[in-house]
PDB file of C-alpha atoms in Angstrom:
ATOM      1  CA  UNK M  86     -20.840  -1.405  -3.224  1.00 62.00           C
ATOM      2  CA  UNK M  87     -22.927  -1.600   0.054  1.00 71.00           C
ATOM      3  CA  UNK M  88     -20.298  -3.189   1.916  1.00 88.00           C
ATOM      4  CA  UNK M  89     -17.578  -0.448   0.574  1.00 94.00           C
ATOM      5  CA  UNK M  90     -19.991   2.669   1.673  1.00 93.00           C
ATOM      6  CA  UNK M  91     -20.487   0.843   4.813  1.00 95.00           C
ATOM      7  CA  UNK M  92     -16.745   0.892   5.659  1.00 97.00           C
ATOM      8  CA  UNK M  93     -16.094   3.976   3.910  1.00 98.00           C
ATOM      9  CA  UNK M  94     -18.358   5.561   6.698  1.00 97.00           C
ATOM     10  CA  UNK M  95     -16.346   4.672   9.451  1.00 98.00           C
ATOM     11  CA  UNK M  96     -13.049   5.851   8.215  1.00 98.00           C
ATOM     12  CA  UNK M  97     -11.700   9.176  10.557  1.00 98.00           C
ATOM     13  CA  UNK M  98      -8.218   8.212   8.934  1.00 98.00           C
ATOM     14  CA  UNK M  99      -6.756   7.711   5.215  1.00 98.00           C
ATOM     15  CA  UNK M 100      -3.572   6.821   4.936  1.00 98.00           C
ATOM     16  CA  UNK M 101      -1.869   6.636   1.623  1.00 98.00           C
ATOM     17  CA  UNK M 102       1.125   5.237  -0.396  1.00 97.00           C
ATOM     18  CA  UNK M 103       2.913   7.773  -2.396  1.00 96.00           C
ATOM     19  CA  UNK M 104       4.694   5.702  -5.375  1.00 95.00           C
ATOM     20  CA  UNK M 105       1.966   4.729  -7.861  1.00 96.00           C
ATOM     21  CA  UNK M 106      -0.910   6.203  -6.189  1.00 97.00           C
ATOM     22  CA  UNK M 107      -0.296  10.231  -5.627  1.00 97.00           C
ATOM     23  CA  UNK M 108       2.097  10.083  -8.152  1.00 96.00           C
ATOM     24  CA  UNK M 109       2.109   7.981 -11.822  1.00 95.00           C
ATOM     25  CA  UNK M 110       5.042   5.783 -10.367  1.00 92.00           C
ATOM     26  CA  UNK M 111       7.524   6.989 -12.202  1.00 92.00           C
ATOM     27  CA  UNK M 112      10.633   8.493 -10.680  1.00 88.00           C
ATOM     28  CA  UNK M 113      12.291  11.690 -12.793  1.00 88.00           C
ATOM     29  CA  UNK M 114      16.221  12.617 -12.321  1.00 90.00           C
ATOM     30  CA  UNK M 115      17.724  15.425 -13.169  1.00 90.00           C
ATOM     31  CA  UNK M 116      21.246  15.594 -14.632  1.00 93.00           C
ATOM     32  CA  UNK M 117      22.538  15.979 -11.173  1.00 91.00           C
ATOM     33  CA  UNK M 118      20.874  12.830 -10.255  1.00 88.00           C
ATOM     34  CA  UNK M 119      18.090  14.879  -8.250  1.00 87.00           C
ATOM     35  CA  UNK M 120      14.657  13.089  -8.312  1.00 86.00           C
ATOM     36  CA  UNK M 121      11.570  14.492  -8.994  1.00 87.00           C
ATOM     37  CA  UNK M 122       7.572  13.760  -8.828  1.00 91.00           C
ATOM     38  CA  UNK M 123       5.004  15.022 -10.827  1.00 93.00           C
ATOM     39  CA  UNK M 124       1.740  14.872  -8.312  1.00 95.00           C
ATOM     40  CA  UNK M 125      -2.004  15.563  -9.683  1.00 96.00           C
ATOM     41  CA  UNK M 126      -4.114  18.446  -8.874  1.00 96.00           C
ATOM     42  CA  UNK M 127      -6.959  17.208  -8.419  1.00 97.00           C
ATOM     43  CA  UNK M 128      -5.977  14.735  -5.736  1.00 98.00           C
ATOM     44  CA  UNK M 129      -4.576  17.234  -3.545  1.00 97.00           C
ATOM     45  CA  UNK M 130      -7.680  19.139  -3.832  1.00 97.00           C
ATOM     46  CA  UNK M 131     -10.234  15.598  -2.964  1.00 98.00           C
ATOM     47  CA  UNK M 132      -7.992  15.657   0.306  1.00 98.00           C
ATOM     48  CA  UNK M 133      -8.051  18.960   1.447  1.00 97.00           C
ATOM     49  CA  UNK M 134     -12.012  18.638   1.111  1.00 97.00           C
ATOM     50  CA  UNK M 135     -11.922  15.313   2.916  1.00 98.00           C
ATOM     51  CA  UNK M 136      -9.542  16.949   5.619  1.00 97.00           C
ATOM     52  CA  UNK M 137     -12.286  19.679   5.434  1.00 97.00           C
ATOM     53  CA  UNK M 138     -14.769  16.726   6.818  1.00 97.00           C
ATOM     54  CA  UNK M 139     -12.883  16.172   9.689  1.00 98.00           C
ATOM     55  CA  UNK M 140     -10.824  13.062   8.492  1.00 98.00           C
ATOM     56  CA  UNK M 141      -7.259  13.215   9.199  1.00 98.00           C
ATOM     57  CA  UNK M 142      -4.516  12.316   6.170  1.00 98.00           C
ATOM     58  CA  UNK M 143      -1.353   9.966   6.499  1.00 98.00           C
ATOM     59  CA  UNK M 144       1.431   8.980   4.378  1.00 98.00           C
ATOM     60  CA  UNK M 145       3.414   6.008   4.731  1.00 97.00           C
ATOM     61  CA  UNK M 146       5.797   5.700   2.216  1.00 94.00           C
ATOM     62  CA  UNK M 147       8.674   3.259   1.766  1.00 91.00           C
ATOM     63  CA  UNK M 148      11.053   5.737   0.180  1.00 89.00           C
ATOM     64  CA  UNK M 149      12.376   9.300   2.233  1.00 87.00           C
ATOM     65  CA  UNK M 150      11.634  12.207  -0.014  1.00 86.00           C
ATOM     66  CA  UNK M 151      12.220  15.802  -0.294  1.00 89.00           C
ATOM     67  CA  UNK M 152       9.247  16.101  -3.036  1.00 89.00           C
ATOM     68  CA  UNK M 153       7.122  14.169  -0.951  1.00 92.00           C
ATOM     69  CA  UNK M 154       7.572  16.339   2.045  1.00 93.00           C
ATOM     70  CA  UNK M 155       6.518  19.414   0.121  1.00 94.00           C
ATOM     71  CA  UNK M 156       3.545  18.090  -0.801  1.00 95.00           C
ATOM     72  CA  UNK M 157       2.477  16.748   2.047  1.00 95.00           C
ATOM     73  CA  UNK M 158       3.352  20.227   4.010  1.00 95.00           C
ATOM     74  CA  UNK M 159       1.424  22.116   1.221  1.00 95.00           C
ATOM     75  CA  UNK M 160      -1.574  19.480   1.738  1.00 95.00           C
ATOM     76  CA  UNK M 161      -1.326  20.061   5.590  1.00 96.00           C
ATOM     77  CA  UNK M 162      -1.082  16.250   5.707  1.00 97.00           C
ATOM     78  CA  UNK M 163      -1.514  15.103   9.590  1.00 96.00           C
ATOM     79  CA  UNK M 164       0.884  12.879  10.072  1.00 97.00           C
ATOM     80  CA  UNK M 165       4.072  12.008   7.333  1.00 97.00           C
ATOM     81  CA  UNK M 166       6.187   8.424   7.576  1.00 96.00           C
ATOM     82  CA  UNK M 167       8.462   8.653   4.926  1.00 94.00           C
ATOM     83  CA  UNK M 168      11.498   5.642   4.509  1.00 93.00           C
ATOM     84  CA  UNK M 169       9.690   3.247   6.368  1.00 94.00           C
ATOM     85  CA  UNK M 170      11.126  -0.384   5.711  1.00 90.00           C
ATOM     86  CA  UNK M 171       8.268  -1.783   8.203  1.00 95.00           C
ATOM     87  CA  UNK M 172       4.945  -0.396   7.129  1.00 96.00           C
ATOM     88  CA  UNK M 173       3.684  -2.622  10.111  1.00 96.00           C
ATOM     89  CA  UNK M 174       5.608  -0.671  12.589  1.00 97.00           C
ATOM     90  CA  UNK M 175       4.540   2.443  11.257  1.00 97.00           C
ATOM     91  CA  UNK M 176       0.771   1.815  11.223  1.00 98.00           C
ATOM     92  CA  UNK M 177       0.593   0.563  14.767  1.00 98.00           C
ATOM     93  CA  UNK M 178       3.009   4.066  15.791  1.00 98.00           C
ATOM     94  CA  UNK M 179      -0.084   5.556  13.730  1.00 98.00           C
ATOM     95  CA  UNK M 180      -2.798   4.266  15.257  1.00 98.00           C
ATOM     96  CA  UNK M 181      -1.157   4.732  18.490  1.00 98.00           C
ATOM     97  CA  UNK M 182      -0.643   8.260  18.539  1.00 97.00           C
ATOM     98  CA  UNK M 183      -3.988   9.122  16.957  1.00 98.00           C
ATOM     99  CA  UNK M 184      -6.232   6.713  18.872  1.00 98.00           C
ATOM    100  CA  UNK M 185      -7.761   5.507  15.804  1.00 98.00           C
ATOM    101  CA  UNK M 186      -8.448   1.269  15.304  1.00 98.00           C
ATOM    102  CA  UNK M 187      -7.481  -0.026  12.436  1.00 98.00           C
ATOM    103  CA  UNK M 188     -11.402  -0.114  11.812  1.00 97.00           C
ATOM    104  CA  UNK M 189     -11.586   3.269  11.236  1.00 98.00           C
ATOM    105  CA  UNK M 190      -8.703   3.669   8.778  1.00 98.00           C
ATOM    106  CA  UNK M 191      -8.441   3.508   5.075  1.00 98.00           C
ATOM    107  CA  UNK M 192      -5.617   2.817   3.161  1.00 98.00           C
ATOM    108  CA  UNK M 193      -4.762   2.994  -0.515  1.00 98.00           C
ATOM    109  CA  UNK M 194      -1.692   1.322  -2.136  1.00 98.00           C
ATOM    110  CA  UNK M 195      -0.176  -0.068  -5.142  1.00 98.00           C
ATOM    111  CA  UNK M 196       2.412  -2.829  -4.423  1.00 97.00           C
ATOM    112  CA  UNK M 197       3.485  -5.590  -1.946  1.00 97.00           C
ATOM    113  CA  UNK M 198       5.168  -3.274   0.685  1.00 96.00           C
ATOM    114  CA  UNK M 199       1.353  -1.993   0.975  1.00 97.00           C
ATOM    115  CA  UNK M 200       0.093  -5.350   2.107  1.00 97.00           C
ATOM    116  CA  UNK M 201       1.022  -5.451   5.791  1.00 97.00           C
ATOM    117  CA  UNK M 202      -1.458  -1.923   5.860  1.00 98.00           C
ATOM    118  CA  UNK M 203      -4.146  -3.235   3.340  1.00 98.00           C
ATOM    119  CA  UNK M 204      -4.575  -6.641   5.526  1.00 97.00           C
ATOM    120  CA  UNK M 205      -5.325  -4.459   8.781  1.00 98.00           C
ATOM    121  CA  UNK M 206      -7.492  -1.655   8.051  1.00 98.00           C
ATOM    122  CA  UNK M 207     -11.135  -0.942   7.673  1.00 97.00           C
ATOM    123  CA  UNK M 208     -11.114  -0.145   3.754  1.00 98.00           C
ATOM    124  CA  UNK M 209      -8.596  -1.277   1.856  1.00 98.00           C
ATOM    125  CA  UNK M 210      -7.899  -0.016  -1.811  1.00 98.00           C
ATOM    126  CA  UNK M 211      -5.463  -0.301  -4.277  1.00 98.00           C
ATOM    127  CA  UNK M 212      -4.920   1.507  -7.772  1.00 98.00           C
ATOM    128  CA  UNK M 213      -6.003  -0.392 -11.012  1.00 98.00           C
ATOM    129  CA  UNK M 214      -2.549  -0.904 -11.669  1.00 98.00           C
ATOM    130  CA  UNK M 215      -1.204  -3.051  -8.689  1.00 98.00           C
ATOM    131  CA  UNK M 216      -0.569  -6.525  -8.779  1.00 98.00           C
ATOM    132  CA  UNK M 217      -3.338  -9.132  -8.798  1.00 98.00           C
ATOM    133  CA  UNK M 218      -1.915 -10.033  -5.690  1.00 97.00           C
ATOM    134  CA  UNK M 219      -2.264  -6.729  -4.301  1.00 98.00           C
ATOM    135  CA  UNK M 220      -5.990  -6.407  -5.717  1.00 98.00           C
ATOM    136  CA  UNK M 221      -7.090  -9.347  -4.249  1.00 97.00           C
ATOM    137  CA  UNK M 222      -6.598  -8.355  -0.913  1.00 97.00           C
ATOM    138  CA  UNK M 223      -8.306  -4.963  -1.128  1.00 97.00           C
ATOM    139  CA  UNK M 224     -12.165  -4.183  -0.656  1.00 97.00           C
ATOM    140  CA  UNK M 225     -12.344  -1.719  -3.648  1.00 98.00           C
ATOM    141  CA  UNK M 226      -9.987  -0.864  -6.784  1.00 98.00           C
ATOM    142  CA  UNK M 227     -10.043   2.438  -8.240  1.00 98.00           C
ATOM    143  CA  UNK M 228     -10.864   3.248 -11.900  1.00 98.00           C
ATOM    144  CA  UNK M 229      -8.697   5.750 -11.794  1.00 98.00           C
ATOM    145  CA  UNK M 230      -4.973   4.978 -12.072  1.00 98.00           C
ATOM    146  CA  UNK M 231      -2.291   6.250  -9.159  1.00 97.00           C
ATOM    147  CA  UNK M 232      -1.389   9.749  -9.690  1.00 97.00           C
ATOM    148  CA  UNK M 233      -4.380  10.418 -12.285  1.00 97.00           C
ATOM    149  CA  UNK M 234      -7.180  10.567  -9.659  1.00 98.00           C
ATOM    150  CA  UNK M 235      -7.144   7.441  -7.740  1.00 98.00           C
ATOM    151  CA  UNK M 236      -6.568   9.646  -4.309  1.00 98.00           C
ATOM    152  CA  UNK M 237      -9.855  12.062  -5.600  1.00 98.00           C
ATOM    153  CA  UNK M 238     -11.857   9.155  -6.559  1.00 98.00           C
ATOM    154  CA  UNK M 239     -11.627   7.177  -3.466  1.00 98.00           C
ATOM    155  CA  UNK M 240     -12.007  10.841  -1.176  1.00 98.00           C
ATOM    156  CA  UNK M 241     -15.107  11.420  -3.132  1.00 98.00           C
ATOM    157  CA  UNK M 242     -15.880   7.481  -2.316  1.00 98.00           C
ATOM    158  CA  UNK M 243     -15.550   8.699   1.201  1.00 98.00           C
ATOM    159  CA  UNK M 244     -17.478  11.949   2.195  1.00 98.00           C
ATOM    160  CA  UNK M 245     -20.093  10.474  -0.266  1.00 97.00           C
ATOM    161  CA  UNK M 246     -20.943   7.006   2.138  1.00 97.00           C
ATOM    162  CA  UNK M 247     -20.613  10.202   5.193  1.00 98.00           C
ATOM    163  CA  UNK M 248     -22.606  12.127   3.698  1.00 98.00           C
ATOM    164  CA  UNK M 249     -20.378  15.050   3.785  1.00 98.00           C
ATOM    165  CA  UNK M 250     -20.188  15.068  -0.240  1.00 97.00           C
ATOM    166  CA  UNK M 251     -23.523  17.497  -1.014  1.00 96.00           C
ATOM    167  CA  UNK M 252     -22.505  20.249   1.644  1.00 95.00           C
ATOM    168  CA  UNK M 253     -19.128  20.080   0.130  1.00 94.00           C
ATOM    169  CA  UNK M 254     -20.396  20.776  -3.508  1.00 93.00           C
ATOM    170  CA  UNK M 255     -23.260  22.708  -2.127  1.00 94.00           C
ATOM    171  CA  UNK M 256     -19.792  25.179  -1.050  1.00 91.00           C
ATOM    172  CA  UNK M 257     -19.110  25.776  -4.442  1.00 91.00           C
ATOM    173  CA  UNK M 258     -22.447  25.815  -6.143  1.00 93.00           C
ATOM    174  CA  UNK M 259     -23.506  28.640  -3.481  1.00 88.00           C
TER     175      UNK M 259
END
């Protein structure tokens, strides 16, 4: 766990699947064949306190999204990729426009689209539920699944290796 709290400490960027890890995976359509995404509570609220911190928020998702978009404009996510066939191409446009190296970057995702981020980035996580080929490319796996607290969980994981966690809580014990 040292070696996770040490890169957890340098991350000023998480960026994060959507598919599996803020939601459950599952995709919901309506009679009219309109999707829809049922997206945990308590994950948006881990990110707003980590965004509170000072680290920015990115999604890079492989699929465009009116839900998504919502969500991430209610979040006040920083900076939103959705339909990207090229995760590669969208993490170096990333890193290029915030200044960040991929040192300083998280990322947490759930399949093999994720793996040209998770290879290239500081901390690498995945949801319990990926693929063992997924898994074993990640520095940590979260015991909670994707879209049940993964995204909380691995925020948490975050301000507590930058020590931001106490003044956080402190905010609400007060």
């Amino acid at each position: 766990m040292r070696m996770i709290s040490e890169q957890a400490r340098k991350v000023k960027l998480l960026i994060m699947d959507v598919d599996g890890v803020l939601t459950d995976g599952r995709l919901y359509y309506n009679a009219q064949g309109e999707e829809s995404k049922s997206f945990y509570v308590q994950d948006g609220l881990g990110l707003r306190l980590l965004q509170g911190t000072g680290v920015q928020l990115a999604i890079i998702s492989g699929r465009a999204d009116r839900c998504v978009e919502h969500r991430a404009r209610a979040l006040k996510i920083d900076h939103y990729y959705g339909g990207v066939h090229d995760k590669k191409v969208a993490l170096a446009d990333l890193l290029d426009k915030t200044g960040f190296a991929p040192d300083e970057c998280a990322f947490i995702g759930d399949d093999l689209i994720d793996l040209p981020i998770l290879t290239r980035v500081g901390l690498a996580v995945a949801v319990p539920e990926a693929p063992p080929q997924v898994r074993q490319h990640c520095h940590y796996v979260t015991g909670n699944p994707g879209g049940h607290g993964a995204v909380r969980e691995l925020a948490e994981l975050i301000m507590q290796a930058q020590g931001t966690f106490e003044g956080v809580l402190a905010r609400y014990l007060a």
